[in-house]
XYZ file of C-alpha atoms in Angstrom:
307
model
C -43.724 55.613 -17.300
C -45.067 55.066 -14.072
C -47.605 58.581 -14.006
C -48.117 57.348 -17.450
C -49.496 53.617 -16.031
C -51.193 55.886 -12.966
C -53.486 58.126 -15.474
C -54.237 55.504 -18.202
C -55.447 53.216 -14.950
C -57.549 55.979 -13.485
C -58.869 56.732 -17.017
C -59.394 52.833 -17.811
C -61.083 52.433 -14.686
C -63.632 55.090 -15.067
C -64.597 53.973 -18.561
C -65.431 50.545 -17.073
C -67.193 52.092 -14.321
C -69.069 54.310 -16.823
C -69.822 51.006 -18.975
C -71.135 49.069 -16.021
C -75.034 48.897 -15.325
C -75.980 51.118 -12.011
C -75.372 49.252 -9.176
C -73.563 46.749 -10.204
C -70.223 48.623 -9.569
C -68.443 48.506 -5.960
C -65.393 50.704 -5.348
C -62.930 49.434 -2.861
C -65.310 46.852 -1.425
C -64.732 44.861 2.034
C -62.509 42.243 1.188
C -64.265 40.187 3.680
C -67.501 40.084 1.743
C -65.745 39.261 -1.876
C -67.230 35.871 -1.809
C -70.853 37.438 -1.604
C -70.520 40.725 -3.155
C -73.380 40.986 -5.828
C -71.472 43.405 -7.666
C -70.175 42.680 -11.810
C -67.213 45.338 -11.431
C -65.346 46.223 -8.552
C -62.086 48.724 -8.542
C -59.139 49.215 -6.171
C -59.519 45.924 -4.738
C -57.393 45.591 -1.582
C -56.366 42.024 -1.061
C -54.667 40.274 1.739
C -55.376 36.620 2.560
C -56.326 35.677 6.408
C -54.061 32.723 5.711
C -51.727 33.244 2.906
C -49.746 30.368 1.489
C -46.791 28.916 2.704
C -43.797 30.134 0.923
C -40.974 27.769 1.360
C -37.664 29.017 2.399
C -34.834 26.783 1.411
C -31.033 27.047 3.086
C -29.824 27.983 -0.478
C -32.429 30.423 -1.400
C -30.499 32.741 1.538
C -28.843 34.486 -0.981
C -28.916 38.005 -1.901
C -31.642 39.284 -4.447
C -31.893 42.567 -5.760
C -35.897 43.552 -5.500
C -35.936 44.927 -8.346
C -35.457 41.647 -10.315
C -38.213 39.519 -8.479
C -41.443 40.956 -9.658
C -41.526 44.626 -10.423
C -40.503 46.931 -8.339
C -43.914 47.326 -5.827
C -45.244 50.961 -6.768
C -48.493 52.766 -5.767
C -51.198 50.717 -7.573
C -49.418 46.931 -6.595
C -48.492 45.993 -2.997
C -46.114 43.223 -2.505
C -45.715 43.066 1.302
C -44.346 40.169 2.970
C -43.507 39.752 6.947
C -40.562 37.183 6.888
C -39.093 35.942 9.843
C -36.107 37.113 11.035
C -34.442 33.658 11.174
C -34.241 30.910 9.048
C -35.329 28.369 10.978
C -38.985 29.774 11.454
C -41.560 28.059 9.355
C -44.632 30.892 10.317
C -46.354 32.088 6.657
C -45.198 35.062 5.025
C -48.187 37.305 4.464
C -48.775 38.989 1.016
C -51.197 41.477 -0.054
C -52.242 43.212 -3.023
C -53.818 46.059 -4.112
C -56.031 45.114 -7.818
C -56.845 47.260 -10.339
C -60.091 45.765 -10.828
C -61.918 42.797 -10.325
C -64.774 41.156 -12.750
C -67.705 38.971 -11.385
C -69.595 36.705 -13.516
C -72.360 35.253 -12.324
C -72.768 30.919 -11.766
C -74.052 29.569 -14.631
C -76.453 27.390 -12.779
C -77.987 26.443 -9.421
C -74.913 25.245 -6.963
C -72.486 26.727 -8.853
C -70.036 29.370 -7.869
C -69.237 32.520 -9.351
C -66.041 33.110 -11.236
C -63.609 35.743 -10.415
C -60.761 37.651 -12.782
C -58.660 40.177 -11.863
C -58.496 42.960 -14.409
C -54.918 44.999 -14.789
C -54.592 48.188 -16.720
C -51.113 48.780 -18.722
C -50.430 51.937 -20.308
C -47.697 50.019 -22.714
C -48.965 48.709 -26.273
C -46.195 46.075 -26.295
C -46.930 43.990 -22.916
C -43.547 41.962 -21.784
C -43.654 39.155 -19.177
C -43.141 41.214 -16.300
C -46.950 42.410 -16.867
C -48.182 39.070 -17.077
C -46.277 37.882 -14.203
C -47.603 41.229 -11.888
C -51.141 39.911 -13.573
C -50.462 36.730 -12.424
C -49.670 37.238 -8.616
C -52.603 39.328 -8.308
C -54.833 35.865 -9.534
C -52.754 33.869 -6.753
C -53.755 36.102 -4.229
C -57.099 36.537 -4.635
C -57.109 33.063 -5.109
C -55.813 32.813 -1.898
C -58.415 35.094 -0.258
C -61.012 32.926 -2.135
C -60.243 29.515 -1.270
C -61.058 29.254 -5.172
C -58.724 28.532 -8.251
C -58.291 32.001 -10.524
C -57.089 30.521 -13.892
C -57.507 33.269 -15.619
C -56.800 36.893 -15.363
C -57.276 40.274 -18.150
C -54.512 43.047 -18.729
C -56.167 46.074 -20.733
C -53.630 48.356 -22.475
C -52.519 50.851 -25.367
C -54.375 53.125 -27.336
C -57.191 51.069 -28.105
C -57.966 49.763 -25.131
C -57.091 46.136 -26.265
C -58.213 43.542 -24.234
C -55.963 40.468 -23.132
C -56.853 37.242 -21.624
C -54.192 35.731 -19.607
C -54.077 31.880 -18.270
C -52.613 33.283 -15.000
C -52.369 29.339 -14.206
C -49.569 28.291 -16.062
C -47.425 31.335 -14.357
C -48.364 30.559 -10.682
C -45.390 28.084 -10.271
C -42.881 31.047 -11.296
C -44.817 33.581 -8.890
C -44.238 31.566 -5.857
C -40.451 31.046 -6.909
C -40.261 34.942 -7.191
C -42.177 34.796 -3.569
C -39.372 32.620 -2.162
C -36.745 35.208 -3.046
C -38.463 38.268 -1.780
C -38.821 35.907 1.457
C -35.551 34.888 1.724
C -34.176 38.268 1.250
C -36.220 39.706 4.056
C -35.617 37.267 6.528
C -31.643 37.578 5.516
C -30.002 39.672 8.512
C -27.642 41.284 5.649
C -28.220 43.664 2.939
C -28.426 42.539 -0.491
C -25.413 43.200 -2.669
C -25.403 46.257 -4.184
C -26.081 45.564 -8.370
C -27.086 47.555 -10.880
C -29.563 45.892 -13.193
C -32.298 46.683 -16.058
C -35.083 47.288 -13.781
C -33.522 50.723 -12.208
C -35.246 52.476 -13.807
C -38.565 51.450 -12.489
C -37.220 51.657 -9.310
C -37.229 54.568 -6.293
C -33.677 53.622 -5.275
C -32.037 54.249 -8.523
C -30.575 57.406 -8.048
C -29.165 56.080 -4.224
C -27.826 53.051 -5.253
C -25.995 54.611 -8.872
C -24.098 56.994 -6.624
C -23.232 54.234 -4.274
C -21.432 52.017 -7.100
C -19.813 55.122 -8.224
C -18.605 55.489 -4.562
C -17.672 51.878 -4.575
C -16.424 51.810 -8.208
C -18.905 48.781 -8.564
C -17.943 46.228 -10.986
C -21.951 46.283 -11.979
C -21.627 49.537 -13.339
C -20.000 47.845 -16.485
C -23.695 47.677 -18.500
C -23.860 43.401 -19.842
C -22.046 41.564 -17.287
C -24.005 38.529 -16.124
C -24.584 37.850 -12.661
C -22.410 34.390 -13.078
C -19.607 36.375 -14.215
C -19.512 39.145 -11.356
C -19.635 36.170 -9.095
C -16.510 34.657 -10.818
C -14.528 37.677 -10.142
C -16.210 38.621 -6.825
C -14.533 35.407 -5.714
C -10.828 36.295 -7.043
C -11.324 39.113 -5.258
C -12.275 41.606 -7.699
C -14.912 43.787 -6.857
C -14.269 47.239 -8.456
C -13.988 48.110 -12.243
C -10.252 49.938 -11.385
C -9.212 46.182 -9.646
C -10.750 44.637 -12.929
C -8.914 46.989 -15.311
C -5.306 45.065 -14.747
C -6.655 41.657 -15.334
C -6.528 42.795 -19.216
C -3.848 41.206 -20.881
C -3.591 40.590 -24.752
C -2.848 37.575 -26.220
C -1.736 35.965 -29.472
C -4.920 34.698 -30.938
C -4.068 31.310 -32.741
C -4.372 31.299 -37.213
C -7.303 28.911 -36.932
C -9.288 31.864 -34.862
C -8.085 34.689 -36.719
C -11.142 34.668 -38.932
C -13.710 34.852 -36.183
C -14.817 37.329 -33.687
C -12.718 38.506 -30.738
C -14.875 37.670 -27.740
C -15.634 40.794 -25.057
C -13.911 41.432 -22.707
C -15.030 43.305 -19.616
C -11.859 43.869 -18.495
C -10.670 45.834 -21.565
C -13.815 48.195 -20.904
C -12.309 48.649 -17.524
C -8.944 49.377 -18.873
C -10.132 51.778 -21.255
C -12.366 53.679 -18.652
C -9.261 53.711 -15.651
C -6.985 55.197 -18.764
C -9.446 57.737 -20.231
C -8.666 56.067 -23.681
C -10.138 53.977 -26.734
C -8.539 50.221 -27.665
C -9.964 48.529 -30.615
C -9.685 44.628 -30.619
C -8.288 43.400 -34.105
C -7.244 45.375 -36.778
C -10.588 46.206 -37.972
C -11.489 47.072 -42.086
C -14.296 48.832 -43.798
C -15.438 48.027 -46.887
C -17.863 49.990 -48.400
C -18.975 49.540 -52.278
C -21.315 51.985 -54.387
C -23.039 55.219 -52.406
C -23.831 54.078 -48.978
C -27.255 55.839 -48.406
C -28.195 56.432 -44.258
C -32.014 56.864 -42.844
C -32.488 58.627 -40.108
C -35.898 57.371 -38.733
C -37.547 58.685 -35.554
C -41.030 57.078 -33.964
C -42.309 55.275 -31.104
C -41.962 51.288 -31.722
C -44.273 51.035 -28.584
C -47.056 52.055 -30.629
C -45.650 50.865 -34.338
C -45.749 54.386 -35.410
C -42.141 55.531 -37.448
């Protein structure tokens, strides 16, 4: 996925450049002179604000957060970079770059007016999901930042057909600073984060280092569905491994008025049945089929609609 993102970008960006009058294109300019660039398209954008916004660090945001589940996992073509204090009672500004696909000038409309910014993001993905907007979004609050100018809206291009999507990068600022808070606080936290297993490993470097580590540990995360309330329900019974959760299972007499409805899961029987190499089915469970059941086998790629 991600050399898939890093060749539809680099294609993307030199079909704008390729669409854009002759000198009106800037490639990596001086962030410096962004303010009175005369440029309409500019590409690799490298952003980092002289003064970047405070980013407030709260006693109970020292908790651990696994990077992975704050913004995206920072790759090649977004910078996240932050320079938290070591201790939490320093108030000095966290500084945050980032590196934009592309920016797009328009021109003031008028005599005394300023000229509008928006930061342009290129998404190999046909389906977009929030995570894009929100990566769309904190490259509008930092340029913002490096502006001294509101960025209210921002563009993601993606898929096959180049479709082009406005985003009101606005309404998501208030999240993107909460995100900024916990990449903040985890930095300036002296200890490691705990060591979970989530949905974004897969985007991540460290997913191959940190699998084998809670196979080392027997990590109760490696049981796929468990919220994060629940592992820190049993992390403070004292249960941390999947073998430890395994004996919590014990089966009970449901009562006749539940009988009818579904057993709830239980993570513990999962354990159970990994630690004894065996299958347990909850209930006493009954098919019944009627007439010729008929099966389709249907292969495609629902990121593109195509079955």
């Amino acid at each position: 996925m991600k050399s898939q993102n890093e060749s539809f970008r680099a294609t993307e960006t030199e079909r704008l450049l390729a669409e854009t009058p002759e000198g009106e294109a800037a490639h990596a300019p001086c962030p410096v002179n962004l303010k009175t660039g005369k440029w309409r398209l500019a590409v690799d954008v490298a952003v980092a604000p002289p003064n970047p916004p405070r980013i407030r660090r709260r006693e109970e945001a020292q908790v651990s957060v696994t990077p992975p589940s704050t913004l995206n996992s920072p790759s090649s073509n977004q910078s996240v970079v932050t320079s938290a204090a070591a201790s939490k009672g320093d108030n000095s500004h966290s500084a945050i770059e980032s590196l934009l696909h592309a920016v797009e000038r328009v021109p003031s409309g008028g005599r005394g007016r300023s000229a509008q910014f928006m930061p342009i993001r290129f998404v190999f993905s046909n389906t977009l999901n929030r995570d894009d907007r929100l990566l769309l979004a904190f490259d509008a609050y930092v340029l913002s930042a490096a502006l001294r100018r509101e960025i209210a809206v921002g563009k993601i291009i993606h898929g096959d057909d180049h479709a082009a999507l406005k985003v009101k990068t606005s309404l998501l600022t208030g999240e993107v600073r909460r995100r900024l808070e916990k990449i903040a606080a985890l930095l300036s936290s002296p200890a490691p984060p705990d060591l979970v297993l989530n949905r974004h490993c897969a985007e991540c470097e460290f997913q191959t280092r940190c699998r084998q580590k809670a196979l080392e540990r027997d990590d109760v995360s490696l049981l796929a569905g468990m919220s994060e309330k629940e592992r820190h329900k049993l992390r403070s019974k004292g249960i941390f491994s999947v073998t430890q959760l395994s004996y919590t299972f014990r089966p009970r007499r449901r009562p006749k008025r539940f009988r009818d409805k579904r057993e709830k899961y239980h993570h513990s029987l999962k354990a159970l049945a990994i630690r004894e190499k065996k299958v347990h089915i909850v209930g006493s469970p009954e098919l019944k089929i009627e007439g010729t059941p008929v099966y389709l086998d249907v292969e495609g790629l629902p990121d593109r609609d195509f079955y």
